[in-house]
Amino acid sequence: MNKNKKLWGGRFAETTAHDAELFSASIQYDQRLYEQDIAGSIAHAKMLQKIGILNVEECERITAGLMQIREEIESGSFEFRTDREDIHMNIEARLTELIGAPGEKLHTARSRNDQVATDVRLYLRKQTDEIIKMIFALQRAFVKKACEYKNAVMPGFTHLQHAQPVLVAHHLLAYVNMLERDKQRYAECRTRIDVMPLGSCAFAGTPIPIDREYTANILGFSSVSQNSIDAVSDRDFIAEFLSVSAILGMHLSRLGEELVLWTSPEFAFVSLPDAYCTGSSIMPQKKNPDMAELVRGKTGRLYGNLISLLTLMKGLPLTYNRDLQEDKEPLFDTVDTVRGILSVCTGMLDRIVFNTSRLYSMADTAFILATEIADYLVMKGIPFRSCHEITGKIVAYCEKNKKTFQDLSLDEWKTFSPHFDSGIEDIVILEKSIQRKKSAGSTAPSEIERQLTYWESVMEVE
Ligand code: ARG
């Protein structure tokens, strides 16, 4: 047999052009699916034995051959060949080289179309489980920091302007909530990944009496696909994974941005561990928050990968088209990027140090308690719009006279409204303003304590 003969070469009179071979091969990147491809083939062989297509000895030789291939790949001795196109044909061709005739029976009642869809689903199921664990670890790091800085106060921002004081723990727990939704989205997505296409064959099914449930059981799939045309054409599960990952990236990119701001001398809110910063090749004093910047920067790829796949899919007629091979690079890139982002965020959060005195003094500035004054007047029965107006005038007065709220005498307060009484003094004290918050989910210490207790028990933080 011609050494370079293709597994599909029967009807061809000419060999594939070299440039066409290079252009179409996917083995450079789909070799990452080797583990899933082998597991899928072993399960398929067992099923073929069960229905009598393979005898016991053939099935055993196929299984042993596939296990040897796995070892060759893991030890680095396997030769990945571009002329064998992809991981599926590299493994199948090597199997037949190793064990001869039984290897040629393996591709019975199977096509690369259902095979590749199965491999990717197995791969993604595993990656999703690992990513969920990594998100959990990051949430845990946030919760631990929130506990550590339970009493610290910081300015909260809108429009990047000081708005109202909050507890640092409140801000940190906001990220825990975002990550919780990310985790739920991955878990949801996993239920749709966990469906086995194998047995759809090229797309129309097979006359061979295969037992799909049996194979699904071996591979740990929760169910088998219900429509073979859909099963080989569908890449929604990848689009969904890329979309969920893009949203996660968006959340952590906001964290990246905050860390970049907060480490600047203008803010000086936090310092990051040296291990997650880099220096400058020219300016010896520099400590740059590169990991935080790259979390922000790499989120761009996550968006790009989603758009690549959606664009790839939008014009494809059913069923399989070779274009679908282009699903893998965006997918692998997103998996690597998300894992990298989660890992460095956890590393930074584990050892971030908050500059609590700086945070306090920044929270205690200017007119950050203006809303408290308006709320105080509301409690005296004045409509909120008037309260807002009155407080605005007080701010203008203070600005003009270079005074803080705390500098005002009761007589001065009363010139703005007869409703002010000596109780106003407490209103403009930072800690008291935080303690006075009552609403569910607010920055009140009792609310933060409640949230912390909940997350500590979920995260098993001691
Ligand atoms: N490497 C191919 C892919 O990733 C495998 C399926 C090939 N199927 C085919 N009919 N050419 O999509």
GROMACS .gro file of C-alpha atoms and ligand atoms in nm:
model
  474
    1MET     CA    1   0.000   0.000   0.000
    2ASN     CA    2   0.121   0.349  -0.088
    3LYS     CA    3   0.260   0.499   0.233
    4ASN     CA    4   0.080   0.826   0.170
    5LYS     CA    5  -0.253   0.677   0.072
    6LYS     CA    6  -0.543   0.852   0.238
    7LEU     CA    7  -0.795   0.661   0.445
    8TRP     CA    8  -1.051   0.800   0.202
    9GLY     CA    9  -0.832   0.760  -0.109
   10GLY     CA   10  -1.024   0.487  -0.298
   11ARG     CA   11  -1.184   0.702  -0.566
   12PHE     CA   12  -0.892   0.940  -0.614
   13ALA     CA   13  -0.657   0.926  -0.912
   14GLU     CA   14  -0.428   1.204  -0.794
   15THR     CA   15  -0.259   1.267  -0.462
   16THR     CA   16  -0.350   1.582  -0.268
   17ALA     CA   17  -0.143   1.889  -0.358
   18HIS     CA   18   0.110   1.977  -0.090
   19ASP     CA   19  -0.029   2.325  -0.035
   20ALA     CA   20  -0.384   2.186  -0.012
   21GLU     CA   21  -0.265   1.938   0.247
   22LEU     CA   22  -0.104   2.211   0.458
   23PHE     CA   23  -0.402   2.438   0.411
   24SER     CA   24  -0.656   2.183   0.528
   25ALA     CA   25  -0.475   1.994   0.801
   26SER     CA   26  -0.591   2.050   1.158
   27ILE     CA   27  -0.354   1.811   1.332
   28GLN     CA   28  -0.135   2.099   1.458
   29TYR     CA   29  -0.414   2.202   1.693
   30ASP     CA   30  -0.670   1.922   1.715
   31GLN     CA   31  -0.406   1.688   1.861
   32ARG     CA   32  -0.526   1.827   2.193
   33LEU     CA   33  -0.832   1.607   2.150
   34TYR     CA   34  -0.628   1.285   2.152
   35GLU     CA   35  -0.748   1.173   2.494
   36GLN     CA   36  -1.114   1.217   2.403
   37ASP     CA   37  -1.066   1.064   2.059
   38ILE     CA   38  -0.913   0.754   2.213
   39ALA     CA   39  -1.177   0.726   2.485
   40GLY     CA   40  -1.450   0.762   2.220
   41SER     CA   41  -1.290   0.493   2.003
   42ILE     CA   42  -1.253   0.248   2.291
   43ALA     CA   43  -1.619   0.295   2.384
   44HIS     CA   44  -1.720   0.260   2.019
   45ALA     CA   45  -1.520  -0.064   1.985
   46LYS     CA   46  -1.684  -0.209   2.295
   47MET     CA   47  -2.024  -0.129   2.150
   48LEU     CA   48  -1.925  -0.289   1.816
   49GLN     CA   49  -1.827  -0.600   2.007
   50LYS     CA   50  -2.154  -0.601   2.195
   51ILE     CA   51  -2.352  -0.603   1.870
   52GLY     CA   52  -2.126  -0.866   1.713
   53ILE     CA   53  -1.936  -0.658   1.455
   54LEU     CA   54  -1.609  -0.719   1.640
   55ASN     CA   55  -1.518  -1.037   1.819
   56VAL     CA   56  -1.365  -1.030   2.167
   57GLU     CA   57  -1.011  -1.063   2.040
   58GLU     CA   58  -1.050  -0.785   1.783
   59CYS     CA   59  -1.195  -0.555   2.046
   60GLU     CA   60  -0.912  -0.631   2.284
   61ARG     CA   61  -0.649  -0.568   2.019
   62ILE     CA   62  -0.810  -0.239   1.923
   63THR     CA   63  -0.825  -0.130   2.288
   64ALA     CA   64  -0.464  -0.230   2.353
   65GLY     CA   65  -0.352  -0.057   2.033
   66LEU     CA   66  -0.533   0.263   2.129
   67MET     CA   67  -0.380   0.254   2.474
   68GLN     CA   68  -0.038   0.216   2.322
   69ILE     CA   69  -0.106   0.517   2.100
   70ARG     CA   70  -0.203   0.717   2.405
   71GLU     CA   71   0.128   0.627   2.562
   72GLU     CA   72   0.318   0.718   2.247
   73ILE     CA   73   0.146   1.058   2.241
   74GLU     CA   74   0.208   1.121   2.609
   75SER     CA   75   0.573   1.019   2.592
   76GLY     CA   76   0.625   1.237   2.285
   77SER     CA   77   0.718   0.952   2.048
   78PHE     CA   78   0.401   0.969   1.836
   79GLU     CA   79   0.455   1.113   1.490
   80PHE     CA   80   0.171   1.356   1.409
   81ARG     CA   81   0.146   1.360   1.031
   82THR     CA   82   0.002   1.645   0.830
   83ASP     CA   83  -0.074   1.407   0.543
   84ARG     CA   84  -0.310   1.231   0.784
   85GLU     CA   85  -0.506   1.553   0.824
   86ASP     CA   86  -0.648   1.543   1.172
   87ILE     CA   87  -0.632   1.368   1.506
   88HIS     CA   88  -0.896   1.113   1.406
   89MET     CA   89  -0.710   0.985   1.100
   90ASN     CA   90  -0.370   1.008   1.267
   91ILE     CA   91  -0.490   0.776   1.539
   92GLU     CA   92  -0.682   0.540   1.312
   93ALA     CA   93  -0.397   0.507   1.064
   94ARG     CA   94  -0.145   0.445   1.342
   95LEU     CA   95  -0.379   0.185   1.495
   96THR     CA   96  -0.388  -0.013   1.172
   97GLU     CA   97  -0.008   0.015   1.144
   98LEU     CA   98   0.017  -0.132   1.493
   99ILE     CA   99  -0.247  -0.407   1.492
  100GLY     CA  100  -0.333  -0.466   1.127
  101ALA     CA  101  -0.676  -0.588   1.012
  102PRO     CA  102  -0.888  -0.527   1.325
  103GLY     CA  103  -0.788  -0.159   1.309
  104GLU     CA  104  -0.967  -0.133   0.975
  105LYS     CA  105  -1.294  -0.236   1.138
  106LEU     CA  106  -1.301   0.042   1.397
  107HIS     CA  107  -1.460   0.306   1.173
  108THR     CA  108  -1.773   0.091   1.124
  109ALA     CA  109  -2.096   0.284   1.187
  110ARG     CA  110  -1.903   0.601   1.253
  111SER     CA  111  -1.798   0.909   1.061
  112ARG     CA  112  -1.551   1.178   1.149
  113ASN     CA  113  -1.854   1.404   1.158
  114ASP     CA  114  -2.006   1.244   1.465
  115GLN     CA  115  -1.661   1.157   1.597
  116VAL     CA  116  -1.533   1.515   1.604
  117ALA     CA  117  -1.856   1.645   1.759
  118THR     CA  118  -1.825   1.379   2.029
  119ASP     CA  119  -1.457   1.455   2.096
  120VAL     CA  120  -1.521   1.826   2.135
  121ARG     CA  121  -1.814   1.766   2.369
  122LEU     CA  122  -1.606   1.535   2.588
  123TYR     CA  123  -1.324   1.789   2.591
  124LEU     CA  124  -1.552   2.079   2.673
  125ARG     CA  125  -1.735   1.891   2.946
  126LYS     CA  126  -1.405   1.837   3.123
  127GLN     CA  127  -1.287   2.195   3.069
  128THR     CA  128  -1.618   2.333   3.195
  129ASP     CA  129  -1.588   2.131   3.515
  130GLU     CA  130  -1.236   2.260   3.569
  131ILE     CA  131  -1.332   2.619   3.496
  132ILE     CA  132  -1.620   2.596   3.745
  133LYS     CA  133  -1.369   2.482   4.008
  134MET     CA  134  -1.138   2.770   3.920
  135ILE     CA  135  -1.421   3.022   3.954
  136PHE     CA  136  -1.499   2.875   4.293
  137ALA     CA  137  -1.136   2.924   4.399
  138LEU     CA  138  -1.147   3.288   4.288
  139GLN     CA  139  -1.473   3.349   4.475
  140ARG     CA  140  -1.311   3.200   4.781
  141ALA     CA  141  -1.017   3.440   4.752
  142PHE     CA  142  -1.262   3.731   4.732
  143VAL     CA  143  -1.458   3.610   5.035
  144LYS     CA  144  -1.141   3.568   5.241
  145LYS     CA  145  -1.033   3.923   5.159
  146ALA     CA  146  -1.380   4.053   5.239
  147CYS     CA  147  -1.348   3.890   5.583
  148GLU     CA  148  -1.000   4.026   5.635
  149TYR     CA  149  -1.118   4.381   5.559
  150LYS     CA  150  -1.459   4.348   5.716
  151ASN     CA  151  -1.451   4.690   5.885
  152ALA     CA  152  -1.261   4.888   5.624
  153VAL     CA  153  -1.437   5.175   5.452
  154MET     CA  154  -1.381   5.304   5.101
  155PRO     CA  155  -1.535   5.560   4.872
  156GLY     CA  156  -1.788   5.409   4.633
  157PHE     CA  157  -1.791   5.555   4.283
  158THR     CA  158  -2.031   5.649   4.009
  159HIS     CA  159  -1.889   5.815   3.696
  160LEU     CA  160  -1.553   5.745   3.866
  161GLN     CA  161  -1.640   6.029   4.106
  162HIS     CA  162  -1.668   5.982   4.480
  163ALA     CA  163  -2.034   5.900   4.541
  164GLN     CA  164  -2.108   5.737   4.876
  165PRO     CA  165  -1.894   5.555   5.132
  166VAL     CA  166  -1.919   5.175   5.143
  167LEU     CA  167  -1.746   4.886   5.313
  168VAL     CA  168  -1.456   4.733   5.119
  169ALA     CA  169  -1.618   4.394   5.183
  170HIS     CA  170  -1.933   4.514   5.006
  171HIS     CA  171  -1.735   4.598   4.693
  172LEU     CA  172  -1.548   4.267   4.701
  173LEU     CA  173  -1.866   4.068   4.746
  174ALA     CA  174  -2.009   4.232   4.434
  175TYR     CA  175  -1.753   4.030   4.236
  176VAL     CA  176  -1.850   3.714   4.422
  177ASN     CA  177  -2.207   3.767   4.302
  178MET     CA  178  -2.097   3.820   3.940
  179LEU     CA  179  -1.884   3.508   3.954
  180GLU     CA  180  -2.172   3.311   4.098
  181ARG     CA  181  -2.379   3.392   3.791
  182ASP     CA  182  -2.084   3.300   3.568
  183LYS     CA  183  -2.061   2.966   3.743
  184GLN     CA  184  -2.433   2.907   3.696
  185ARG     CA  185  -2.402   2.991   3.328
  186TYR     CA  186  -2.121   2.738   3.282
  187ALA     CA  187  -2.321   2.475   3.469
  188GLU     CA  188  -2.625   2.544   3.248
  189CYS     CA  189  -2.412   2.528   2.938
  190ARG     CA  190  -2.267   2.196   3.056
  191THR     CA  191  -2.609   2.033   3.047
  192ARG     CA  192  -2.628   2.103   2.673
  193ILE     CA  193  -2.266   1.995   2.614
  194ASP     CA  194  -2.335   1.664   2.783
  195VAL     CA  195  -2.526   1.503   2.494
  196MET     CA  196  -2.366   1.235   2.275
  197PRO     CA  197  -2.371   1.277   1.895
  198LEU     CA  198  -2.184   0.951   1.828
  199GLY     CA  199  -2.395   0.711   1.624
  200SER     CA  200  -2.527   0.991   1.400
  201CYS     CA  201  -2.258   0.874   1.157
  202ALA     CA  202  -2.213   1.102   0.855
  203PHE     CA  203  -2.551   1.262   0.935
  204ALA     CA  204  -2.823   1.018   0.834
  205GLY     CA  205  -2.767   0.733   1.078
  206THR     CA  206  -2.677   0.375   0.990
  207PRO     CA  207  -2.840   0.043   0.901
  208ILE     CA  208  -2.601  -0.128   1.142
  209PRO     CA  209  -2.785  -0.209   1.468
  210ILE     CA  210  -2.572   0.009   1.696
  211ASP     CA  211  -2.649   0.061   2.064
  212ARG     CA  212  -2.599   0.430   2.127
  213GLU     CA  213  -2.713   0.420   2.489
  214TYR     CA  214  -2.447   0.162   2.562
  215THR     CA  215  -2.170   0.385   2.419
  216ALA     CA  216  -2.310   0.692   2.595
  217ASN     CA  217  -2.303   0.507   2.921
  218ILE     CA  218  -1.936   0.416   2.885
  219LEU     CA  219  -1.849   0.777   2.800
  220GLY     CA  220  -2.059   0.911   3.088
  221PHE     CA  221  -2.293   1.115   2.865
  222SER     CA  222  -2.629   1.201   3.022
  223SER     CA  223  -2.818   1.150   2.697
  224VAL     CA  224  -2.785   1.082   2.325
  225SER     CA  225  -2.872   1.334   2.055
  226GLN     CA  226  -3.221   1.297   1.910
  227ASN     CA  227  -3.167   1.412   1.551
  228SER     CA  228  -2.861   1.297   1.358
  229ILE     CA  229  -2.872   1.590   1.115
  230ASP     CA  230  -2.870   1.838   1.401
  231ALA     CA  231  -2.610   1.638   1.593
  232VAL     CA  232  -2.336   1.668   1.332
  233SER     CA  233  -2.422   2.026   1.229
  234ASP     CA  234  -2.466   2.181   1.571
  235ARG     CA  235  -2.199   2.392   1.732
  236ASP     CA  236  -2.435   2.590   1.960
  237PHE     CA  237  -2.275   2.431   2.260
  238ILE     CA  238  -1.944   2.588   2.159
  239ALA     CA  239  -2.105   2.925   2.086
  240GLU     CA  240  -2.268   2.912   2.427
  241PHE     CA  241  -1.942   2.824   2.599
  242LEU     CA  242  -1.767   3.110   2.417
  243SER     CA  243  -2.045   3.347   2.511
  244VAL     CA  244  -2.045   3.249   2.878
  245SER     CA  245  -1.667   3.288   2.872
  246ALA     CA  246  -1.692   3.632   2.712
  247ILE     CA  247  -1.923   3.744   2.993
  248LEU     CA  248  -1.687   3.606   3.256
  249GLY     CA  249  -1.403   3.790   3.081
  250MET     CA  250  -1.604   4.111   3.086
  251HIS     CA  251  -1.649   4.081   3.464
  252LEU     CA  252  -1.285   4.016   3.530
  253SER     CA  253  -1.177   4.283   3.287
  254ARG     CA  254  -1.362   4.532   3.507
  255LEU     CA  255  -1.169   4.394   3.803
  256GLY     CA  256  -0.848   4.430   3.598
  257GLU     CA  257  -0.933   4.792   3.528
  258GLU     CA  258  -1.005   4.860   3.895
  259LEU     CA  259  -0.676   4.704   3.997
  260VAL     CA  260  -0.489   4.915   3.743
  261LEU     CA  261  -0.655   5.229   3.879
  262TRP     CA  262  -0.623   5.131   4.242
  263THR     CA  263  -0.251   5.057   4.221
  264SER     CA  264  -0.177   5.397   4.065
  265PRO     CA  265  -0.028   5.654   4.305
  266GLU     CA  266  -0.327   5.878   4.239
  267PHE     CA  267  -0.554   5.620   4.404
  268ALA     CA  268  -0.303   5.420   4.611
  269PHE     CA  269  -0.585   5.197   4.735
  270VAL     CA  270  -0.408   4.862   4.707
  271SER     CA  271  -0.080   4.695   4.641
  272LEU     CA  272  -0.047   4.374   4.445
  273PRO     CA  273   0.197   4.093   4.519
  274ASP     CA  274   0.532   4.137   4.340
  275ALA     CA  275   0.484   3.793   4.189
  276TYR     CA  276   0.197   3.932   3.980
  277CYS     CA  277   0.363   4.254   3.870
  278THR     CA  278   0.653   4.331   3.641
  279GLY     CA  279   0.919   4.596   3.623
  280SER     CA  280   1.023   4.835   3.353
  281SER     CA  281   1.330   4.770   3.138
  282ILE     CA  282   1.429   5.135   3.166
  283MET     CA  283   1.269   5.286   3.477
  284PRO     CA  284   1.407   5.104   3.782
  285GLN     CA  285   1.141   5.231   4.023
  286LYS     CA  286   0.846   5.088   3.831
  287LYS     CA  287   0.613   4.813   3.950
  288ASN     CA  288   0.352   4.765   3.684
  289PRO     CA  289   0.019   4.581   3.720
  290ASP     CA  290   0.072   4.389   3.394
  291MET     CA  291  -0.138   4.087   3.491
  292ALA     CA  292  -0.436   4.309   3.568
  293GLU     CA  293  -0.383   4.489   3.237
  294LEU     CA  294  -0.364   4.161   3.048
  295VAL     CA  295  -0.681   4.032   3.211
  296ARG     CA  296  -0.843   4.342   3.062
  297GLY     CA  297  -0.656   4.307   2.732
  298LYS     CA  298  -0.713   3.937   2.676
  299THR     CA  299  -1.086   3.975   2.724
  300GLY     CA  300  -1.082   4.116   2.371
  301ARG     CA  301  -0.992   3.771   2.239
  302LEU     CA  302  -1.280   3.613   2.422
  303TYR     CA  303  -1.519   3.846   2.241
  304GLY     CA  304  -1.336   3.789   1.912
  305ASN     CA  305  -1.355   3.411   1.945
  306LEU     CA  306  -1.731   3.425   1.998
  307ILE     CA  307  -1.777   3.648   1.695
  308SER     CA  308  -1.549   3.421   1.486
  309LEU     CA  309  -1.761   3.120   1.558
  310LEU     CA  310  -2.095   3.292   1.507
  311THR     CA  311  -1.970   3.431   1.176
  312LEU     CA  312  -1.834   3.092   1.076
  313MET     CA  313  -2.172   2.928   1.138
  314LYS     CA  314  -2.416   3.180   0.999
  315GLY     CA  315  -2.403   3.080   0.633
  316LEU     CA  316  -2.354   2.705   0.662
  317PRO     CA  317  -2.615   2.482   0.506
  318LEU     CA  318  -2.690   2.162   0.695
  319THR     CA  319  -2.516   1.931   0.763
  320TYR     CA  320  -2.138   1.900   0.800
  321ASN     CA  321  -1.917   2.145   0.612
  322ARG     CA  322  -1.544   2.154   0.637
  323ASP     CA  323  -1.571   2.513   0.760
  324LEU     CA  324  -1.667   2.358   1.093
  325GLN     CA  325  -1.308   2.257   1.146
  326GLU     CA  326  -1.245   2.628   1.210
  327ASP     CA  327  -1.440   2.603   1.536
  328LYS     CA  328  -1.142   2.462   1.722
  329GLU     CA  329  -0.885   2.737   1.735
  330PRO     CA  330  -1.124   2.997   1.882
  331LEU     CA  331  -1.246   2.736   2.128
  332PHE     CA  332  -0.900   2.630   2.243
  333ASP     CA  333  -0.788   2.990   2.266
  334THR     CA  334  -1.086   3.078   2.485
  335VAL     CA  335  -1.024   2.779   2.712
  336ASP     CA  336  -0.659   2.879   2.758
  337THR     CA  337  -0.741   3.246   2.803
  338VAL     CA  338  -1.017   3.191   3.058
  339ARG     CA  339  -0.800   2.954   3.259
  340GLY     CA  340  -0.513   3.201   3.252
  341ILE     CA  341  -0.736   3.490   3.357
  342LEU     CA  342  -0.889   3.293   3.646
  343SER     CA  343  -0.553   3.175   3.765
  344VAL     CA  344  -0.385   3.518   3.780
  345CYS     CA  345  -0.693   3.685   3.929
  346THR     CA  346  -0.692   3.430   4.210
  347GLY     CA  347  -0.318   3.480   4.259
  348MET     CA  348  -0.361   3.857   4.283
  349LEU     CA  349  -0.666   3.845   4.508
  350ASP     CA  350  -0.511   3.595   4.747
  351ARG     CA  351  -0.238   3.840   4.837
  352ILE     CA  352  -0.372   4.186   4.757
  353VAL     CA  353  -0.316   4.437   5.036
  354PHE     CA  354  -0.563   4.721   5.092
  355ASN     CA  355  -0.433   5.052   5.217
  356THR     CA  356  -0.711   5.099   5.473
  357SER     CA  357  -0.603   5.438   5.606
  358ARG     CA  358  -0.582   5.581   5.256
  359LEU     CA  359  -0.921   5.429   5.171
  360TYR     CA  360  -1.068   5.580   5.486
  361SER     CA  361  -0.933   5.926   5.420
  362MET     CA  362  -1.057   5.914   5.061
  363ALA     CA  363  -1.401   5.805   5.185
  364ASP     CA  364  -1.407   6.090   5.434
  365THR     CA  365  -1.363   6.370   5.184
  366ALA     CA  366  -1.567   6.661   5.062
  367PHE     CA  367  -1.937   6.607   5.028
  368ILE     CA  368  -1.958   6.230   5.007
  369LEU     CA  369  -2.231   6.232   5.274
  370ALA     CA  370  -2.463   6.471   5.089
  371THR     CA  371  -2.715   6.195   5.015
  372GLU     CA  372  -2.733   6.123   5.389
  373ILE     CA  373  -2.842   6.482   5.453
  374ALA     CA  374  -3.113   6.456   5.189
  375ASP     CA  375  -3.231   6.124   5.341
  376TYR     CA  376  -3.235   6.288   5.686
  377LEU     CA  377  -3.474   6.556   5.559
  378VAL     CA  378  -3.691   6.288   5.395
  379MET     CA  379  -3.734   6.133   5.737
  380LYS     CA  380  -3.863   6.473   5.857
  381GLY     CA  381  -4.142   6.443   5.602
  382ILE     CA  382  -4.005   6.660   5.322
  383PRO     CA  383  -4.046   6.539   4.961
  384PHE     CA  384  -3.717   6.399   4.826
  385ARG     CA  385  -3.690   6.648   4.538
  386SER     CA  386  -3.694   6.940   4.788
  387CYS     CA  387  -3.443   6.759   5.009
  388HIS     CA  388  -3.214   6.720   4.710
  389GLU     CA  389  -3.247   7.089   4.626
  390ILE     CA  390  -3.182   7.203   4.986
  391THR     CA  391  -2.878   6.977   5.017
  392GLY     CA  392  -2.745   7.103   4.685
  393LYS     CA  393  -2.761   7.456   4.821
  394ILE     CA  394  -2.574   7.350   5.135
  395VAL     CA  395  -2.299   7.196   4.919
  396ALA     CA  396  -2.274   7.519   4.718
  397TYR     CA  397  -2.259   7.723   5.038
  398CYS     CA  398  -1.985   7.505   5.184
  399GLU     CA  399  -1.786   7.517   4.864
  400LYS     CA  400  -1.809   7.895   4.849
  401ASN     CA  401  -1.711   7.935   5.214
  402LYS     CA  402  -1.452   7.658   5.212
  403LYS     CA  403  -1.632   7.461   5.480
  404THR     CA  404  -1.711   7.095   5.530
  405PHE     CA  405  -2.051   6.970   5.652
  406GLN     CA  406  -1.891   6.905   5.989
  407ASP     CA  407  -1.788   7.273   6.018
  408LEU     CA  408  -2.147   7.401   5.998
  409SER     CA  409  -2.315   7.527   6.317
  410LEU     CA  410  -2.676   7.438   6.389
  411ASP     CA  411  -2.774   7.797   6.309
  412GLU     CA  412  -2.613   7.767   5.968
  413TRP     CA  413  -2.799   7.439   5.902
  414LYS     CA  414  -3.125   7.602   6.001
  415THR     CA  415  -3.082   7.880   5.747
  416PHE     CA  416  -3.138   7.610   5.482
  417SER     CA  417  -3.434   7.440   5.650
  418PRO     CA  418  -3.610   7.475   5.985
  419HIS     CA  419  -3.623   7.095   6.000
  420PHE     CA  420  -3.255   7.060   6.089
  421ASP     CA  421  -3.196   6.986   6.458
  422SER     CA  422  -2.900   6.869   6.663
  423GLY     CA  423  -2.943   6.519   6.517
  424ILE     CA  424  -2.772   6.643   6.200
  425GLU     CA  425  -2.431   6.619   6.366
  426ASP     CA  426  -2.446   6.240   6.367
  427ILE     CA  427  -2.565   6.228   6.010
  428VAL     CA  428  -2.239   6.369   5.877
  429ILE     CA  429  -2.017   6.117   6.054
  430LEU     CA  430  -1.880   5.859   5.812
  431GLU     CA  431  -1.910   5.541   6.022
  432LYS     CA  432  -2.254   5.634   6.141
  433SER     CA  433  -2.374   5.692   5.788
  434ILE     CA  434  -2.266   5.339   5.696
  435GLN     CA  435  -2.426   5.193   6.007
  436ARG     CA  436  -2.754   5.369   5.937
  437LYS     CA  437  -2.804   5.185   5.610
  438LYS     CA  438  -3.079   4.929   5.652
  439SER     CA  439  -3.201   4.803   5.319
  440ALA     CA  440  -3.140   4.444   5.215
  441GLY     CA  441  -2.819   4.413   5.010
  442SER     CA  442  -2.687   4.749   5.133
  443THR     CA  443  -2.351   4.839   5.278
  444ALA     CA  444  -2.480   4.824   5.641
  445PRO     CA  445  -2.236   4.618   5.851
  446SER     CA  446  -2.522   4.387   5.953
  447GLU     CA  447  -2.603   4.324   5.585
  448ILE     CA  448  -2.239   4.262   5.497
  449GLU     CA  449  -2.213   4.027   5.792
  450ARG     CA  450  -2.517   3.838   5.665
  451GLN     CA  451  -2.371   3.815   5.313
  452LEU     CA  452  -2.034   3.709   5.449
  453THR     CA  453  -2.183   3.438   5.666
  454TYR     CA  454  -2.367   3.303   5.364
  455TRP     CA  455  -2.062   3.302   5.136
  456GLU     CA  456  -1.832   3.167   5.405
  457SER     CA  457  -2.055   2.866   5.447
  458VAL     CA  458  -2.089   2.813   5.071
  459MET     CA  459  -1.714   2.858   5.015
  460GLU     CA  460  -1.618   2.663   5.325
  461VAL     CA  461  -1.401   2.949   5.447
  462GLU     CA  462  -1.308   2.881   5.808
  463ARG     N1  463  -1.100   1.765   1.114
  463ARG     C1  464  -1.238   1.768   1.087
  463ARG     C2  465  -1.307   1.876   1.170
  463ARG     O1  466  -1.251   1.919   1.262
  463ARG     C3  467  -1.300   1.638   1.122
  463ARG     C4  468  -1.427   1.606   1.046
  463ARG     C5  469  -1.395   1.586   0.904
  463ARG     N2  470  -1.508   1.540   0.831
  463ARG     C6  471  -1.512   1.542   0.698
  463ARG     N3  472  -1.619   1.499   0.642
  463ARG     N4  473  -1.413   1.587   0.625
  463ARG     O2  474  -1.413   1.920   1.141
   0.00000   0.00000   0.00000
